[in-house]
Coordinates of C-alpha atoms in Angstrom, one line a residue:
M1 CA -5.7 -36.9 -17.3
F2 CA -6.5 -37.1 -13.6
D3 CA -9.0 -35.1 -11.5
S4 CA -7.1 -33.9 -8.4
R5 CA -10.2 -34.6 -6.2
H6 CA -10.1 -38.3 -7.3
I7 CA -6.4 -38.5 -6.5
R8 CA -7.1 -37.1 -3.0
T9 CA -9.9 -39.7 -2.5
F10 CA -7.7 -42.5 -3.8
H11 CA -4.9 -41.5 -1.5
E12 CA -7.3 -41.6 1.5
V13 CA -8.8 -45.0 0.4
V14 CA -5.3 -46.4 0.3
A15 CA -4.3 -44.9 3.7
S16 CA -7.5 -45.9 5.5
G17 CA -7.9 -49.4 3.8
S18 CA -11.5 -49.2 2.6
Y19 CA -14.1 -47.1 0.9
S20 CA -16.2 -46.9 4.0
A21 CA -13.3 -45.7 6.2
A22 CA -12.3 -43.1 3.5
A23 CA -15.9 -41.9 3.4
R24 CA -15.9 -41.3 7.1
V25 CA -12.6 -39.3 7.0
L26 CA -13.6 -37.2 4.0
G27 CA -17.3 -36.7 5.0
Y28 CA -18.6 -38.4 1.8
T29 CA -21.1 -41.2 1.4
Q30 CA -19.6 -44.6 0.5
P31 CA -21.4 -44.6 -2.9
A32 CA -19.8 -41.2 -3.6
I33 CA -16.4 -42.8 -2.9
T34 CA -17.2 -45.7 -5.2
Q35 CA -18.2 -43.4 -8.0
Q36 CA -15.0 -41.4 -7.7
M37 CA -12.9 -44.5 -7.8
K38 CA -14.7 -45.8 -10.9
A39 CA -14.2 -42.5 -12.6
L40 CA -10.5 -42.6 -11.7
E41 CA -10.2 -46.1 -13.1
R42 CA -11.9 -45.0 -16.3
A43 CA -9.4 -42.1 -16.6
V44 CA -6.5 -44.5 -15.9
G45 CA -7.9 -47.2 -18.2
T46 CA -7.3 -50.1 -15.9
P47 CA -8.6 -51.3 -12.5
L48 CA -6.8 -49.9 -9.4
F49 CA -8.4 -52.3 -6.8
T50 CA -9.3 -55.9 -6.6
R51 CA -11.2 -57.8 -4.0
V52 CA -9.6 -60.7 -2.1
G53 CA -12.4 -62.1 0.1
R54 CA -13.6 -59.1 2.1
K55 CA -10.3 -57.3 1.7
M56 CA -9.4 -54.7 -0.9
K57 CA -6.1 -55.0 -2.6
L58 CA -4.3 -52.7 -5.0
T59 CA -3.5 -53.9 -8.5
E60 CA -0.1 -53.3 -9.9
A61 CA -1.4 -50.1 -11.6
G62 CA -2.9 -49.1 -8.2
E63 CA 0.4 -49.6 -6.4
S64 CA 2.1 -47.5 -9.0
L65 CA -0.4 -44.7 -8.6
A66 CA -0.2 -44.9 -4.8
R67 CA 3.5 -44.3 -5.0
H68 CA 3.0 -41.1 -7.0
A69 CA -0.2 -39.9 -5.3
E70 CA 1.6 -38.4 -2.2
S71 CA 4.1 -36.4 -4.3
I72 CA 1.3 -35.3 -6.7
L73 CA -0.8 -34.0 -3.7
G74 CA 2.3 -32.5 -2.2
S75 CA 3.0 -30.6 -5.4
L76 CA -0.6 -29.4 -5.6
S77 CA -0.5 -28.2 -2.0
A78 CA 2.7 -26.3 -2.6
A79 CA 1.2 -24.8 -5.8
E80 CA -1.9 -23.8 -4.0
A81 CA 0.1 -22.2 -1.2
Q82 CA 2.3 -20.3 -3.6
L83 CA -0.7 -19.0 -5.6
K84 CA -2.4 -17.9 -2.4
A85 CA 0.8 -16.0 -1.5
Y86 CA 0.6 -14.2 -4.9
T87 CA -3.0 -13.3 -4.6
R88 CA -2.6 -12.1 -1.0
L89 CA 0.5 -10.1 -1.9
R90 CA 2.9 -12.1 0.4
T91 CA 5.1 -12.6 -2.6
G92 CA 5.6 -11.6 -6.2
R93 CA 8.1 -10.0 -8.6
V94 CA 7.5 -6.9 -10.7
R95 CA 10.0 -5.5 -13.2
V96 CA 9.8 -1.7 -13.4
C97 CA 11.7 0.2 -16.2
G98 CA 12.1 3.9 -15.4
F99 CA 14.0 6.8 -16.9
P100 CA 16.9 8.2 -14.8
S101 CA 15.2 11.2 -13.1
A102 CA 12.2 9.0 -12.1
N103 CA 14.5 6.2 -10.8
V104 CA 16.2 8.6 -8.3
T105 CA 13.0 10.3 -7.1
L106 CA 9.6 8.9 -7.9
V107 CA 10.4 5.2 -7.9
P108 CA 12.3 5.1 -4.6
E109 CA 9.4 6.8 -2.8
A110 CA 7.0 4.3 -4.3
L111 CA 9.2 1.4 -3.3
S112 CA 9.5 2.7 0.2
G113 CA 5.7 2.4 0.6
L114 CA 5.7 -1.0 -1.0
A115 CA 8.3 -2.3 1.3
K116 CA 6.3 -1.1 4.3
D117 CA 3.0 -2.5 3.3
H118 CA 3.9 -5.5 1.1
P119 CA 7.5 -6.6 2.0
G120 CA 7.1 -9.9 0.1
V121 CA 6.7 -8.2 -3.2
Q122 CA 10.1 -7.8 -4.9
V123 CA 10.8 -5.2 -7.6
E124 CA 13.5 -5.5 -10.2
L125 CA 14.5 -2.0 -11.3
L126 CA 15.6 -1.4 -14.9
E127 CA 16.5 1.9 -16.6
G128 CA 15.7 3.3 -20.0
E129 CA 14.8 6.5 -21.7
P130 CA 11.7 6.7 -23.9
P131 CA 10.9 5.5 -26.4
E132 CA 13.3 2.6 -25.7
S133 CA 11.7 2.0 -22.3
L134 CA 8.4 1.4 -24.1
R135 CA 10.0 -1.0 -26.5
R136 CA 11.3 -2.9 -23.5
L137 CA 7.7 -3.3 -22.3
Q138 CA 6.6 -4.6 -25.7
R139 CA 9.5 -7.0 -25.8
G140 CA 8.3 -8.4 -22.4
E141 CA 11.4 -7.2 -20.6
C142 CA 9.5 -5.4 -17.9
D143 CA 6.0 -5.3 -16.4
I144 CA 5.6 -1.6 -15.9
T145 CA 7.5 1.1 -17.8
L146 CA 7.7 4.9 -17.0
A147 CA 8.0 7.4 -19.8
F148 CA 7.7 11.1 -20.4
T149 CA 6.4 13.1 -23.3
Y150 CA 6.4 16.8 -24.1
P151 CA 3.5 18.9 -25.4
G152 CA 2.6 17.9 -28.9
L153 CA 4.2 14.5 -28.6
H154 CA 1.9 11.4 -28.2
E155 CA 3.3 8.0 -27.3
E156 CA 2.5 5.3 -29.8
V157 CA 1.6 2.2 -27.9
P158 CA -0.3 -1.0 -28.8
E159 CA -4.0 -1.0 -28.1
E160 CA -3.6 -3.5 -25.3
V161 CA -1.2 -1.2 -23.4
T162 CA -2.8 1.1 -20.8
E163 CA -1.4 4.6 -20.1
V164 CA -1.7 5.7 -16.5
R165 CA -1.1 9.5 -16.2
L166 CA 1.1 10.2 -13.1
L167 CA 2.0 13.9 -13.1
E168 CA 3.1 16.9 -15.0
D169 CA 6.6 17.9 -14.3
Q170 CA 7.6 21.5 -14.6
L171 CA 10.8 22.3 -16.6
T172 CA 13.5 24.4 -15.0
V173 CA 17.0 25.7 -15.9
L174 CA 20.1 24.5 -14.1
L175 CA 22.6 27.3 -13.5
P176 CA 25.9 27.7 -11.6
T177 CA 25.2 29.4 -8.3
G178 CA 27.4 32.3 -9.3
H179 CA 25.4 33.0 -12.5
P180 CA 23.8 36.5 -12.7
L181 CA 20.4 35.0 -13.3
A182 CA 20.7 32.7 -10.3
R183 CA 19.4 35.5 -8.1
R184 CA 16.0 35.4 -9.8
R185 CA 13.1 33.1 -8.7
A186 CA 12.3 32.5 -12.4
V187 CA 14.3 32.8 -15.5
H188 CA 13.1 33.7 -19.0
L189 CA 14.3 31.2 -21.6
A190 CA 15.0 34.1 -24.0
D191 CA 17.5 35.5 -21.5
L192 CA 19.6 32.4 -22.0
A193 CA 19.9 32.8 -25.8
E194 CA 23.6 33.6 -25.7
E195 CA 24.5 30.8 -23.2
Q196 CA 26.3 27.6 -23.9
W197 CA 24.0 24.6 -23.3
I198 CA 24.2 21.0 -22.1
A199 CA 21.5 18.8 -23.6
G200 CA 20.0 15.7 -22.3
C201 CA 18.6 12.6 -23.9
P202 CA 17.4 12.8 -27.6
R203 CA 13.8 13.5 -26.6
C204 CA 14.9 16.2 -24.1
R205 CA 17.2 17.7 -26.7
A206 CA 14.5 17.8 -29.3
N207 CA 12.2 19.7 -26.8
L208 CA 15.0 22.2 -26.0
L209 CA 15.5 22.9 -29.7
H210 CA 11.7 23.3 -30.1
E211 CA 11.3 25.6 -27.1
C212 CA 14.2 27.8 -28.2
A213 CA 12.9 27.9 -31.8
E214 CA 9.6 29.2 -30.5
L215 CA 11.5 32.2 -29.1
G216 CA 13.5 32.7 -32.2
F217 CA 17.0 31.4 -31.3
V218 CA 19.0 28.2 -31.7
P219 CA 20.8 27.1 -28.5
D220 CA 24.6 26.6 -28.6
I221 CA 24.7 23.0 -27.5
R222 CA 28.3 22.1 -26.4
F223 CA 27.7 18.8 -24.5
A224 CA 25.0 16.1 -24.6
T225 CA 24.5 13.4 -21.9
D226 CA 21.5 11.6 -20.3
D227 CA 23.4 11.3 -17.0
N228 CA 21.9 13.8 -14.7
L229 CA 25.0 13.8 -12.4
V230 CA 27.3 14.5 -15.3
V231 CA 25.0 17.4 -16.3
Q232 CA 25.2 18.8 -12.8
S233 CA 29.0 18.5 -12.8
L234 CA 29.3 20.3 -16.1
V235 CA 27.0 23.1 -14.9
A236 CA 28.9 23.4 -11.7
Q237 CA 32.1 24.0 -13.7
G238 CA 30.5 26.8 -15.6
L239 CA 30.6 24.9 -18.9
G240 CA 27.0 25.6 -19.7
V241 CA 23.4 25.7 -18.5
A242 CA 20.8 23.0 -18.9
M243 CA 17.1 22.6 -19.1
M244 CA 16.1 20.1 -16.5
P245 CA 12.8 18.7 -15.1
A246 CA 11.8 19.8 -11.6
L247 CA 11.8 16.1 -10.7
V248 CA 15.5 16.2 -10.7
L249 CA 15.9 19.1 -8.3
P250 CA 15.6 17.2 -5.0
S251 CA 18.5 15.0 -6.1
L252 CA 20.9 17.9 -6.8
S253 CA 24.1 16.9 -5.1
L254 CA 26.4 19.9 -5.9
S255 CA 26.3 23.1 -3.8
R256 CA 27.5 25.1 -6.8
V257 CA 24.4 24.3 -8.8
C258 CA 20.8 25.7 -8.5
G259 CA 17.6 25.2 -10.4
R260 CA 15.2 28.0 -11.4
V261 CA 11.7 27.9 -12.8
L262 CA 11.6 28.6 -16.6
E263 CA 9.3 31.2 -18.2
P264 CA 7.3 30.8 -20.2
A265 CA 6.2 27.8 -18.1
A266 CA 6.7 24.4 -19.8
R267 CA 6.0 20.9 -18.5
R268 CA 6.5 17.4 -19.5
H269 CA 4.0 14.6 -18.9
I270 CA 5.0 11.5 -17.0
A271 CA 3.0 8.3 -17.3
A272 CA 3.2 4.6 -16.5
Y273 CA 2.5 2.0 -19.2
V274 CA 1.3 -1.5 -18.5
Y275 CA -0.4 -4.2 -20.5
R276 CA -4.1 -4.2 -19.6
D277 CA -4.1 -7.9 -18.6
H278 CA -1.2 -7.3 -16.2
L279 CA -3.5 -5.0 -14.1
R280 CA -5.2 -8.1 -12.9
I281 CA -1.9 -9.4 -11.4
P282 CA -2.0 -8.3 -7.7
A283 CA 1.7 -7.5 -7.4
T284 CA 1.8 -5.4 -10.6
A285 CA -1.4 -3.5 -9.5
V286 CA -0.1 -2.7 -6.1
V287 CA 3.3 -1.4 -7.5
L288 CA 1.3 0.8 -9.9
D289 CA -0.8 2.1 -7.0
E290 CA 2.4 3.0 -5.1
L291 CA 3.7 4.9 -8.1
K292 CA 0.4 6.8 -8.3
R293 CA 0.6 7.6 -4.6
A294 CA 4.2 8.9 -4.9
A295 CA 3.3 10.9 -8.0
S296 CA 0.3 12.5 -6.2
N297 CA 2.8 13.8 -3.6
R298 CA 4.6 15.7 -6.3
V299 CA 1.7 17.3 -8.2
G300 CA 2.6 20.7 -9.3
C301 CA 6.3 20.2 -9.1

């Protein structure tokens, strides 16, 4: 209903007591002030000033608007300051949904850089395995989601969602340190045909079955969990071996577990997904940049 410029001018006219005084303060001509006040009165639908001799007096409507003008301008100033803070990356909140192995490696490294360069940007960290993590993005529960796919698997996402490739993550096998194959630098998957296995999330389990089928055997899966720490503990107790991404290896916390490169070489693809419109939001864009930076430090892992 109101033009904020007219409210600012009105406020100054009331404060200074006349159009000419307001014109001097604001750097306008007096006719310009007069035109703005007439435009404001048209918008309000009633006069805001009356003349009593040479003096200008507020009407009842003018007095009402004067009472609100200061709070209106204060709110506008606060809004402008907050929006500038967003655009200059002094503040902002970004919700990132990552899968477990990314949340313990890739994401913390990205957030470390973010905290150093943009301490006002806050990140809410969520967790989810694909494809559920992608559904959370589509439901509006997060701003950026991380997901992984295996060769032959393409993520189905809406047209307005952008995929940002981050890295290719080599697959390894997790073994107890006392295992005969632990002495090797690389392990052939076929040499593990008689082992008991610990499977991960449904997508990882499907890939394990596929890789083994390619070599002509079906893995004896005894346990299944998407908790990497639980997988490590089960392997450490000699209860099985596990196919694990190299991204997990830096977070190995048990001395009785080791990771070895798998042959033939296999990799999973890790990408970030974000709605195209959200790339224009400074805080979201800078978090994505930090994820790309952290991923570039791990190329070839």
